[in-house]
Amino acid sequence: MPSAPRLVLPDVPSLVAGFGHAVLLTTQGEFETLPADAVGRRIGDTAPMLVHAPATARRLGLPHIDAAHDLLELFAFCRPAEPCAPTPRGLALALDLPQPATDEAAAALLPDMATALLRHLADTRDHPRNRDSAGLAALMGQAGWAWAPSVLAALGDPKARPDARAAKIWRRLPEWEEAAPPTPPLSFAVEPAEARRRLAEILGPGAEQRPQQADYASAAAGAFAPRERPGAPAVVLAEAGTGTGKTLGYVAPASLWAERNNAPVWISTFTRNLQRQIDQETARLFPDPEERRRRVVLRKGRENYLCLLNLDDLTAGGAPPYLAIALGLVARWALASRDGDLLGGDFPGWIAELFGPGAVLPLADRRGECIHSACPHYKVCFVEHSIRRARTAQIVVANHALVMVQAALGGGEDGLPLRLVFDEGHHLFDAADSAFSADLTGAEMAEARRWLLGAEGGRSRARGLRRRLEELIGERADLLAPLEAALHAARALPVPGWPSRLAGDPRATPDETPNAAEAFLRAAREQVLARTQDARDAGLYDSECDLHPVTAALPPAAAALDRALRRIEEPLASLRDRLAARLEDEAEELEVGDRIRIEAACRAIDRRALMPVRAWGAMLATVQADPPQPGTRPVHVDWLSLERRGGQDSDAGMHRHFLDPTLPFATAVAAPAHGVLITSATLRDEAETDDDDPEATWREAEARTGASHLPLPAIRAAVPSPFDYAARTRCLVVTDVAKENAGQVAAAFQALFLAAGGGGLGLFTAIRRLRDVHARIARPLEQAGIPLYAQHIDAMDNATLVDVFRAEEHACLLGTDAMRDGVDVPGRALRLLVFDRVPWPRPTILHRERRTHLSGGRPKDYDDRIARHRLRQAFGRLIRRADDKGVFVLLDRSAPSRLLQGLPPGVLIRRLGLAQAVADTRDFLAQP
């Protein structure tokens, strides 16, 4: 029987790493400051206490740290599904401990952190979630987990035996229950005055009065009017400046409409950060957590959720030690998780960083292998839970990609939403561009082969179509015959190892002739090399060329591949149709589970095989057709590409994008809905305002969002930001730094970051330049007490990097495009933003065609709009609340003044030398 718990800390030193040095607190209580090259020898095999072992090793220049008591692992076990930035300061913040100001203070605090975590575990050991925790900790200890003895002591069971059943967490998860189909929704409107009243109720009587927010809610209500005719939704374009409070502004009419009409409103975002923010904001509407869980649902694609069958497979055969520890922490999280979301939910992203992506990514169904009701864990599946909760929810928070893919599939598993809110609406063009494009590449075709045939040697556990359908098909010849024909035909797709053969001789002898797919890839590669010789000689990794005029080898290769794809498509279509026919022909005999599996199998065959194969066939027909006439406006833009990694060919193929992707968006997504609200802080390009044509900016916004393709004119609304940008911000263009000189650029970043005392976000238009600057400035900034983190360098994903940056007020962060949008860091943690140069659009073939055909005859203005929009989006990161202040710096003396006209009115823009920019930055940020 478990004894009274006691806290047992490991007798090991505490280690905190700087850049190139470390502070060690010995077991005798003495501090040692060590150079990086001495740390490995000093710690030996002591398994020091630290935070984030891979990041610690990287900062010290070590390949790895063999053994450690990583406090993040202890946090993940003791407080699963709770947020924590993976640094000593972030951990202190999560545990409500004093923030350490120095590395010495951080090292001294690590044992206190361990004590706080173990005490929390001891105090909650009777919680149902901890019922099997001792057996799990012992199992992890058997795999070498350093914290196992301390955890078992805290649980009062120091001699607990390893229990493999403790990892089988599906035994403890609640089952979902099937409900009757939802009744048809009503169509009652939400009046503007009602939206204002609902907003006031959400905010409460003591809330700050923000007239702009009420005006915005009133305007948003227009998207909830009854639809008058099919294909003609009510569309509202609402631009709301930062600080307006647009989230609650649209939640107010959305929640009222959902209550009144018994149907959910879908809110779609581009970034995961905003999804989390919306979810948190709805706590104002539903303060009770259980009610909020019922009323507000986050929906993502299946590839985002923990697949319990994958977890079962990985744990059943005895995972290797490093994986067993990671899976133990995942099991702890899964019992506490709100919805099982592995990517962007309550899962600590740093678990993948501690153990490598191979420990986490295989746990999600990233390859479309779900077997639905045939799965032994189907009744507790996280995805099935979210689908069913979404049907009865009032607010469903999703992302642009899922909403568009579901629409392309006719509604998918969720059906077509009647009311849609697109936040971050300025990203609709790019999101639609991604959702409605097609890629006929080696990687995509190899993925289709793997989905059909499954594992073909190696260590892959991939299940092929035969295995996924075997219980549905059995020995039925009418189903076996098309399945076997499709699988046989799939061998014409790239054979494993195909990248190493890309550069093979296309004139191979008959015995060496590649299959149809690889022959096409080789022909595409040869055309790219023939048309881009200069680029190849310049050492560029990736190259592209126009599809037309084609080389002599490409059309016959395309024709052969087209025939091969048809041999896959025809039996697959027959298999799908025959499976679907069972739903009617055997309606009285089929069990509910079998019906579900048949419907899911038909959807999967459509989405994972038939849709891409048909898109590829259309692309191959273009290769064989006559080239388009010069001067005509195309519907699609087609081109060929060659990708190289590390100097070696890695992929090749053909790409197809809509010239205007908002056209399929309007047709497939917006038109079937009854009402659509598209909102953002930056819908319009106000720099283009023309006194003679004041509506020009709105027409451009309608074109970029697809509203211009819908039959009813959009309702337009613009609500200004309440922030005083003139007083709280500065914009500086540095005129004496040569952007081509890496040393000068790095020196400028260093001087500006030091002047601000940290809190700086550096944005780059190329990863290579980011890496170069980081290498030059990381050590001097660390020596000045300013930690520097960087995308593409630190062992953290983007969301974790932002969490660290937010938690550490004096840190700096370097990033690329992904850090420009969706980064919400209020307060002094972000007070300086530095762009290395003007973020012009990349001069690709796709951009060239859009610049030509979508610019209204003004291609230069098209480029300006894109760059101006990116600068404005980045500028918007600086001020997130009224008392924020910040400096925006552009290290590009050639930046045209017209690009800065899109910044908020009143912002002081100065062109000056670096020395003066540094002084101005220091002085401005020092002011209250």
mmCIF file of C-alpha atoms in Angstrom, residues 189 368 472 582 721 766 891-892:
data_model
loop_
_atom_site.group_PDB
_atom_site.id
_atom_site.type_symbol
_atom_site.label_atom_id
_atom_site.label_comp_id
_atom_site.label_asym_id
_atom_site.label_seq_id
_atom_site.Cartn_x
_atom_site.Cartn_y
_atom_site.Cartn_z
ATOM 1 C CA ALA A 189 -31.693 37.635 -38.401
ATOM 2 C CA GLY A 368 -4.927 9.410 -44.047
ATOM 3 C CA LEU A 472 -15.295 -4.516 -45.639
ATOM 4 C CA ARG A 582 -23.810 -1.494 -50.490
ATOM 5 C CA SER A 721 -7.943 51.628 -34.121
ATOM 6 C CA ALA A 766 15.817 34.909 -46.424
ATOM 7 C CA LEU A 891 17.428 48.587 -42.708
ATOM 8 C CA ASP A 892 16.900 49.405 -46.376
#
